[in-house]
PDB file of C-alpha atoms in Angstrom:
ATOM      1  CA  UNK A 289       3.043 -13.881 -14.641  1.00 36.00           C
ATOM      2  CA  UNK A 290       3.475 -10.549 -15.939  1.00 37.00           C
ATOM      3  CA  UNK A 291       6.207  -8.045 -14.350  1.00 39.00           C
ATOM      4  CA  UNK A 292       3.066  -5.803 -13.405  1.00 38.00           C
ATOM      5  CA  UNK A 293       1.802  -8.857 -11.437  1.00 37.00           C
ATOM      6  CA  UNK A 294       4.948  -9.253  -9.448  1.00 39.00           C
ATOM      7  CA  UNK A 295       4.782  -6.024  -8.077  1.00 45.00           C
ATOM      8  CA  UNK A 296       3.783  -5.886  -4.825  1.00 58.00           C
ATOM      9  CA  UNK A 297       0.993  -3.626  -3.897  1.00 73.00           C
ATOM     10  CA  UNK A 298       1.838  -1.133  -0.965  1.00 87.00           C
ATOM     11  CA  UNK A 299       0.801  -2.029   2.241  1.00 97.00           C
ATOM     12  CA  UNK A 300      -0.032   0.177   5.282  1.00 98.00           C
ATOM     13  CA  UNK A 301      -1.218  -1.692   8.359  1.00 98.00           C
ATOM     14  CA  UNK A 302      -3.465   0.348  10.920  1.00 98.00           C
ATOM     15  CA  UNK A 303      -3.583  -0.547  14.810  1.00 96.00           C
ATOM     16  CA  UNK A 304      -6.306   0.997  17.195  1.00 96.00           C
ATOM     17  CA  UNK A 305      -4.686   4.230  17.689  1.00 95.00           C
ATOM     18  CA  UNK A 306      -4.685   5.965  14.225  1.00 97.00           C
ATOM     19  CA  UNK A 307      -8.528   4.318  13.664  1.00 98.00           C
ATOM     20  CA  UNK A 308      -9.733   5.508  16.872  1.00 97.00           C
ATOM     21  CA  UNK A 309      -8.909   8.885  16.782  1.00 98.00           C
ATOM     22  CA  UNK A 310      -9.662   9.154  12.831  1.00 98.00           C
ATOM     23  CA  UNK A 311     -13.289   7.868  13.853  1.00 98.00           C
ATOM     24  CA  UNK A 312     -13.686  10.288  17.034  1.00 98.00           C
ATOM     25  CA  UNK A 313     -12.509  12.963  14.708  1.00 98.00           C
ATOM     26  CA  UNK A 314     -15.459  11.964  11.966  1.00 97.00           C
ATOM     27  CA  UNK A 315     -12.449  11.954   9.685  1.00 97.00           C
ATOM     28  CA  UNK A 316     -12.247   8.711   8.126  1.00 98.00           C
ATOM     29  CA  UNK A 317     -13.268   9.722   5.229  1.00 97.00           C
ATOM     30  CA  UNK A 318     -10.083  11.963   5.179  1.00 97.00           C
ATOM     31  CA  UNK A 319      -7.868   9.024   6.141  1.00 98.00           C
ATOM     32  CA  UNK A 320      -9.662   6.939   2.949  1.00 97.00           C
ATOM     33  CA  UNK A 321      -8.317   9.517   0.877  1.00 96.00           C
ATOM     34  CA  UNK A 322      -5.066   9.674   2.107  1.00 96.00           C
ATOM     35  CA  UNK A 323      -4.253   5.951   1.424  1.00 96.00           C
ATOM     36  CA  UNK A 324      -5.954   6.002  -1.966  1.00 94.00           C
ATOM     37  CA  UNK A 325      -4.095   4.172  -4.274  1.00 91.00           C
ATOM     38  CA  UNK A 326      -2.759   1.886  -1.548  1.00 94.00           C
ATOM     39  CA  UNK A 327      -3.867  -1.480   0.650  1.00 96.00           C
ATOM     40  CA  UNK A 328      -5.007  -0.685   3.700  1.00 98.00           C
ATOM     41  CA  UNK A 329      -5.435  -3.368   6.267  1.00 98.00           C
ATOM     42  CA  UNK A 330      -6.161  -3.746   9.900  1.00 98.00           C
ATOM     43  CA  UNK A 331      -6.511  -7.159  12.376  1.00 97.00           C
ATOM     44  CA  UNK A 332      -9.380  -8.579  13.765  1.00 96.00           C
ATOM     45  CA  UNK A 333      -7.996  -8.291  17.421  1.00 95.00           C
ATOM     46  CA  UNK A 334      -7.423  -4.403  16.391  1.00 96.00           C
ATOM     47  CA  UNK A 335     -11.350  -4.375  15.335  1.00 97.00           C
ATOM     48  CA  UNK A 336     -12.116  -6.030  18.670  1.00 95.00           C
ATOM     49  CA  UNK A 337     -10.551  -3.406  20.449  1.00 95.00           C
ATOM     50  CA  UNK A 338     -12.475  -0.687  18.963  1.00 96.00           C
ATOM     51  CA  UNK A 339     -15.428  -2.646  19.175  1.00 96.00           C
ATOM     52  CA  UNK A 340     -14.896  -2.532  22.872  1.00 95.00           C
ATOM     53  CA  UNK A 341     -14.301   0.893  23.305  1.00 95.00           C
ATOM     54  CA  UNK A 342     -17.481   1.454  21.056  1.00 96.00           C
ATOM     55  CA  UNK A 343     -19.573   0.835  24.015  1.00 92.00           C
ATOM     56  CA  UNK A 344     -19.183   4.075  25.722  1.00 94.00           C
ATOM     57  CA  UNK A 345     -17.990   6.069  22.647  1.00 96.00           C
ATOM     58  CA  UNK A 346     -20.533   5.260  19.868  1.00 96.00           C
ATOM     59  CA  UNK A 347     -18.843   7.238  17.013  1.00 96.00           C
ATOM     60  CA  UNK A 348     -16.136   4.619  16.829  1.00 97.00           C
ATOM     61  CA  UNK A 349     -18.489   1.941  15.186  1.00 97.00           C
ATOM     62  CA  UNK A 350     -17.786   3.866  12.012  1.00 97.00           C
ATOM     63  CA  UNK A 351     -14.689   2.287  11.950  1.00 97.00           C
ATOM     64  CA  UNK A 352     -15.653  -1.066  12.311  1.00 96.00           C
ATOM     65  CA  UNK A 353     -16.942  -1.329   8.639  1.00 91.00           C
ATOM     66  CA  UNK A 354     -14.748   0.083   6.382  1.00 96.00           C
ATOM     67  CA  UNK A 355     -14.541  -1.209   2.667  1.00 95.00           C
ATOM     68  CA  UNK A 356     -11.462   0.268   1.771  1.00 97.00           C
ATOM     69  CA  UNK A 357      -9.594  -1.517   4.807  1.00 97.00           C
ATOM     70  CA  UNK A 358      -9.086  -5.153   4.600  1.00 97.00           C
ATOM     71  CA  UNK A 359      -8.971  -7.358   7.669  1.00 97.00           C
ATOM     72  CA  UNK A 360      -5.476  -9.829   7.846  1.00 96.00           C
ATOM     73  CA  UNK A 361      -6.939 -13.077   9.261  1.00 92.00           C
ATOM     74  CA  UNK A 362      -3.214 -14.025  10.745  1.00 95.00           C
ATOM     75  CA  UNK A 363      -4.050 -17.643  10.490  1.00 93.00           C
ATOM     76  CA  UNK A 364      -0.976 -19.322   8.504  1.00 95.00           C
ATOM     77  CA  UNK A 365       1.674 -20.947  10.331  1.00 96.00           C
ATOM     78  CA  UNK A 366       4.064 -18.079   9.994  1.00 96.00           C
ATOM     79  CA  UNK A 367       1.509 -15.488  10.712  1.00 96.00           C
ATOM     80  CA  UNK A 368       0.972 -17.116  13.994  1.00 96.00           C
ATOM     81  CA  UNK A 369       4.836 -17.537  14.698  1.00 97.00           C
ATOM     82  CA  UNK A 370       5.370 -13.541  13.949  1.00 97.00           C
ATOM     83  CA  UNK A 371       2.580 -12.763  16.100  1.00 96.00           C
ATOM     84  CA  UNK A 372       3.896 -15.225  19.061  1.00 96.00           C
ATOM     85  CA  UNK A 373       7.340 -13.366  18.586  1.00 97.00           C
ATOM     86  CA  UNK A 374       6.047  -9.686  18.482  1.00 96.00           C
ATOM     87  CA  UNK A 375       3.703 -10.680  21.854  1.00 96.00           C
ATOM     88  CA  UNK A 376       6.817 -11.721  23.773  1.00 95.00           C
ATOM     89  CA  UNK A 377       8.635  -8.501  22.251  1.00 96.00           C
ATOM     90  CA  UNK A 378       5.992  -5.733  22.946  1.00 94.00           C
ATOM     91  CA  UNK A 379       3.258  -7.356  25.738  1.00 88.00           C
ATOM     92  CA  UNK A 380       0.254  -9.378  26.498  1.00 82.00           C
ATOM     93  CA  UNK A 381      -2.052  -6.457  27.558  1.00 75.00           C
ATOM     94  CA  UNK A 382      -4.992  -6.189  25.604  1.00 74.00           C
ATOM     95  CA  UNK A 383      -3.578  -2.849  23.697  1.00 76.00           C
ATOM     96  CA  UNK A 384      -0.019  -5.046  23.277  1.00 86.00           C
ATOM     97  CA  UNK A 385      -2.109  -7.802  21.695  1.00 93.00           C
ATOM     98  CA  UNK A 386      -3.642  -5.377  19.003  1.00 93.00           C
ATOM     99  CA  UNK A 387       0.008  -3.944  18.420  1.00 95.00           C
ATOM    100  CA  UNK A 388       1.333  -7.511  17.999  1.00 96.00           C
ATOM    101  CA  UNK A 389      -1.026  -8.434  15.286  1.00 97.00           C
ATOM    102  CA  UNK A 390      -0.213  -5.386  13.528  1.00 97.00           C
ATOM    103  CA  UNK A 391       3.341  -6.170  13.462  1.00 98.00           C
ATOM    104  CA  UNK A 392       3.406  -9.476  12.734  1.00 97.00           C
ATOM    105  CA  UNK A 393       0.785  -8.775   9.542  1.00 97.00           C
ATOM    106  CA  UNK A 394       3.095  -6.043   8.223  1.00 97.00           C
ATOM    107  CA  UNK A 395       6.206  -8.301   8.728  1.00 97.00           C
ATOM    108  CA  UNK A 396       4.873 -11.027   6.824  1.00 96.00           C
ATOM    109  CA  UNK A 397       3.304  -8.960   4.134  1.00 96.00           C
ATOM    110  CA  UNK A 398       5.873  -6.500   3.583  1.00 96.00           C
ATOM    111  CA  UNK A 399       3.670  -3.575   4.463  1.00 97.00           C
ATOM    112  CA  UNK A 400       4.054  -0.558   6.919  1.00 98.00           C
ATOM    113  CA  UNK A 401       3.018  -0.764  10.583  1.00 98.00           C
ATOM    114  CA  UNK A 402       0.968   2.859  11.234  1.00 98.00           C
ATOM    115  CA  UNK A 403       0.592   3.392  14.916  1.00 97.00           C
ATOM    116  CA  UNK A 404       0.874   6.438  17.018  1.00 96.00           C
ATOM    117  CA  UNK A 405       1.833   4.280  20.022  1.00 94.00           C
ATOM    118  CA  UNK A 406       5.609   5.525  20.764  1.00 93.00           C
ATOM    119  CA  UNK A 407       6.639   2.696  22.641  1.00 93.00           C
ATOM    120  CA  UNK A 408       5.734  -0.095  20.617  1.00 94.00           C
ATOM    121  CA  UNK A 409       7.525   2.133  17.427  1.00 95.00           C
ATOM    122  CA  UNK A 410      10.503   1.582  19.351  1.00 96.00           C
ATOM    123  CA  UNK A 411      10.267  -1.998  19.561  1.00 96.00           C
ATOM    124  CA  UNK A 412       9.044  -2.332  16.313  1.00 97.00           C
ATOM    125  CA  UNK A 413      11.685  -0.327  14.390  1.00 97.00           C
ATOM    126  CA  UNK A 414      14.169  -1.980  16.928  1.00 97.00           C
ATOM    127  CA  UNK A 415      13.672  -5.587  15.389  1.00 97.00           C
ATOM    128  CA  UNK A 416      13.795  -4.143  11.731  1.00 96.00           C
ATOM    129  CA  UNK A 417      10.254  -3.098  11.087  1.00 97.00           C
ATOM    130  CA  UNK A 418       9.045  -0.647   9.226  1.00 97.00           C
ATOM    131  CA  UNK A 419       7.140   1.568  11.864  1.00 97.00           C
ATOM    132  CA  UNK A 420       5.664   5.219  11.421  1.00 97.00           C
ATOM    133  CA  UNK A 421       2.445   7.068  12.318  1.00 97.00           C
ATOM    134  CA  UNK A 422       0.241   9.606  11.427  1.00 98.00           C
ATOM    135  CA  UNK A 423       2.389  12.803  11.523  1.00 98.00           C
ATOM    136  CA  UNK A 424       4.537  10.574   9.212  1.00 97.00           C
ATOM    137  CA  UNK A 425       1.759   9.967   6.717  1.00 97.00           C
ATOM    138  CA  UNK A 426       0.661  13.229   6.671  1.00 98.00           C
ATOM    139  CA  UNK A 427       4.099  14.367   5.823  1.00 97.00           C
ATOM    140  CA  UNK A 428       4.394  11.878   2.870  1.00 96.00           C
ATOM    141  CA  UNK A 429       1.116  13.169   1.515  1.00 96.00           C
ATOM    142  CA  UNK A 430       2.246  16.676   1.622  1.00 96.00           C
ATOM    143  CA  UNK A 431       5.442  15.984   0.055  1.00 94.00           C
ATOM    144  CA  UNK A 432       3.617  13.702  -2.797  1.00 93.00           C
ATOM    145  CA  UNK A 433       1.293  16.961  -2.998  1.00 93.00           C
ATOM    146  CA  UNK A 434      -1.520  15.333  -2.677  1.00 93.00           C
ATOM    147  CA  UNK A 435      -2.099  17.683   0.740  1.00 95.00           C
ATOM    148  CA  UNK A 436      -1.110  20.840   1.719  1.00 96.00           C
ATOM    149  CA  UNK A 437       0.961  21.695   5.166  1.00 96.00           C
ATOM    150  CA  UNK A 438      -2.431  23.785   6.359  1.00 97.00           C
ATOM    151  CA  UNK A 439      -4.831  20.767   5.616  1.00 97.00           C
ATOM    152  CA  UNK A 440      -2.674  18.766   7.369  1.00 98.00           C
ATOM    153  CA  UNK A 441      -2.313  20.995  10.442  1.00 98.00           C
ATOM    154  CA  UNK A 442      -6.109  21.347  10.215  1.00 98.00           C
ATOM    155  CA  UNK A 443      -6.108  17.432  10.427  1.00 98.00           C
ATOM    156  CA  UNK A 444      -3.438  17.403  13.499  1.00 98.00           C
ATOM    157  CA  UNK A 445      -5.656  20.071  15.430  1.00 98.00           C
ATOM    158  CA  UNK A 446      -9.327  17.806  14.974  1.00 98.00           C
ATOM    159  CA  UNK A 447      -7.393  14.809  16.315  1.00 98.00           C
ATOM    160  CA  UNK A 448      -5.682  16.583  18.987  1.00 97.00           C
ATOM    161  CA  UNK A 449      -9.326  17.528  19.700  1.00 97.00           C
ATOM    162  CA  UNK A 450     -10.096  13.727  20.187  1.00 97.00           C
ATOM    163  CA  UNK A 451      -6.999  13.562  23.014  1.00 95.00           C
ATOM    164  CA  UNK A 452      -4.877  11.611  20.413  1.00 96.00           C
ATOM    165  CA  UNK A 453      -1.287  12.768  22.000  1.00 93.00           C
ATOM    166  CA  UNK A 454       0.386  13.644  18.584  1.00 96.00           C
ATOM    167  CA  UNK A 455       3.605  15.210  19.140  1.00 95.00           C
ATOM    168  CA  UNK A 456       2.758  18.610  17.595  1.00 96.00           C
ATOM    169  CA  UNK A 457      -0.287  21.123  16.996  1.00 97.00           C
ATOM    170  CA  UNK A 458      -1.260  22.026  13.828  1.00 97.00           C
ATOM    171  CA  UNK A 459       0.881  24.989  13.710  1.00 97.00           C
ATOM    172  CA  UNK A 460       3.667  23.355  14.694  1.00 97.00           C
ATOM    173  CA  UNK A 461       3.188  20.636  11.892  1.00 97.00           C
ATOM    174  CA  UNK A 462       5.261  22.604   9.087  1.00 96.00           C
ATOM    175  CA  UNK A 463       8.394  22.883  11.378  1.00 96.00           C
ATOM    176  CA  UNK A 464       8.269  19.706  13.568  1.00 96.00           C
ATOM    177  CA  UNK A 465       8.267  17.340  10.042  1.00 97.00           C
ATOM    178  CA  UNK A 466      10.954  19.422   8.971  1.00 96.00           C
ATOM    179  CA  UNK A 467      12.921  19.061  12.014  1.00 95.00           C
ATOM    180  CA  UNK A 468      12.348  15.566  11.957  1.00 93.00           C
ATOM    181  CA  UNK A 469      13.373  15.410   8.044  1.00 93.00           C
ATOM    182  CA  UNK A 470      10.149  13.952   6.874  1.00 95.00           C
ATOM    183  CA  UNK A 471       9.739  17.127   4.691  1.00 92.00           C
ATOM    184  CA  UNK A 472      12.340  19.301   2.891  1.00 90.00           C
ATOM    185  CA  UNK A 473      13.163  22.885   3.312  1.00 84.00           C
ATOM    186  CA  UNK A 474      10.535  25.250   2.690  1.00 76.00           C
ATOM    187  CA  UNK A 475      12.243  26.313  -0.867  1.00 68.00           C
ATOM    188  CA  UNK A 476      12.100  22.913  -2.039  1.00 60.00           C
ATOM    189  CA  UNK A 477       9.598  22.086  -4.870  1.00 56.00           C
ATOM    190  CA  UNK A 478       6.688  20.220  -3.311  1.00 54.00           C
ATOM    191  CA  UNK A 479       3.863  19.393  -5.973  1.00 55.00           C
ATOM    192  CA  UNK A 480       0.622  21.322  -5.836  1.00 55.00           C
ATOM    193  CA  UNK A 481      -1.812  19.149  -4.503  1.00 52.00           C
ATOM    194  CA  UNK A 482      -4.446  17.933  -6.507  1.00 50.00           C
ATOM    195  CA  UNK A 483      -8.127  19.503  -5.013  1.00 45.00           C
ATOM    196  CA  UNK A 484      -9.903  16.996  -2.919  1.00 44.00           C
ATOM    197  CA  UNK A 485     -12.036  17.252   0.237  1.00 41.00           C
ATOM    198  CA  UNK A 486      -9.135  16.566   2.440  1.00 43.00           C
ATOM    199  CA  UNK A 487      -8.329  20.019   1.664  1.00 43.00           C
ATOM    200  CA  UNK A 488     -11.459  21.605   2.636  1.00 37.00           C
ATOM    201  CA  UNK A 489     -10.866  24.053   5.958  1.00 34.00           C
ATOM    202  CA  UNK A 490     -13.953  22.495   7.527  1.00 34.00           C
ATOM    203  CA  UNK A 491     -12.240  18.867   7.429  1.00 34.00           C
ATOM    204  CA  UNK A 492      -9.902  20.859   9.210  1.00 34.00           C
ATOM    205  CA  UNK A 493       5.842  11.255  16.445  1.00 57.00           C
ATOM    206  CA  UNK A 494       6.311  10.057  13.408  1.00 71.00           C
TER     207      UNK A 494
END
C-alpha cells in the first residue's frame, strides 16, 4: 500500500442542525463548496430526523439526497458500542440520538463532528472528541483563503433568517471569530480566496 493510500481523508460529520438550516436558507450548494476536498458525511438517524421535520418544512427535502454527503451506517460492533456510550453521555431524546450517532461516527472514523448544538458540543469536547460548528467552518475557510469575511457574514445572516441560533450576526462575524481565536488579527496575511459562487453577494459558537 502506498504512503498516499495510508493518509486518511479529512472527514466532517454533520448533524441535523447544520444541514437543517443550510437547507432552509437554500445554501446547501454553498455548504458543498465549503467542504470540497474533504469527505462529508452524516448518519441515517440524522436524515430520519430531517425527513420527519420536512413534513412541515418541505424545503428540508433538499438535504435528504445530497450526492456529496456519505451516510455512515454505524453497523459494526465498534460503531454500535460507541453509539451506546454517547447515548449515555448525551441522552436518548430524538435529537440526542442524532447527536450520538454523529459523535460515534466521528469518533470511530477519526473525523470532526459538526454541530451547532452547544450542549452537545460541550459534552463531546469533555470526552476528547473534536467538535466544531458552522462559525468554525466559515472561519476556517476564511483562514485558508477560500472565503471572504464579507461573504462569510452573508452566510451567517442567511442562516440566522431561518431562526438558526448562531452566536453572532454577519456584521459581528469578523470580531467574534478573532476574539474566539478562530482567525488571526486583521493585519495578518490571509490568502485571497479563489472566486466561486460562495462569493456571490446574493448567496448571501464555534
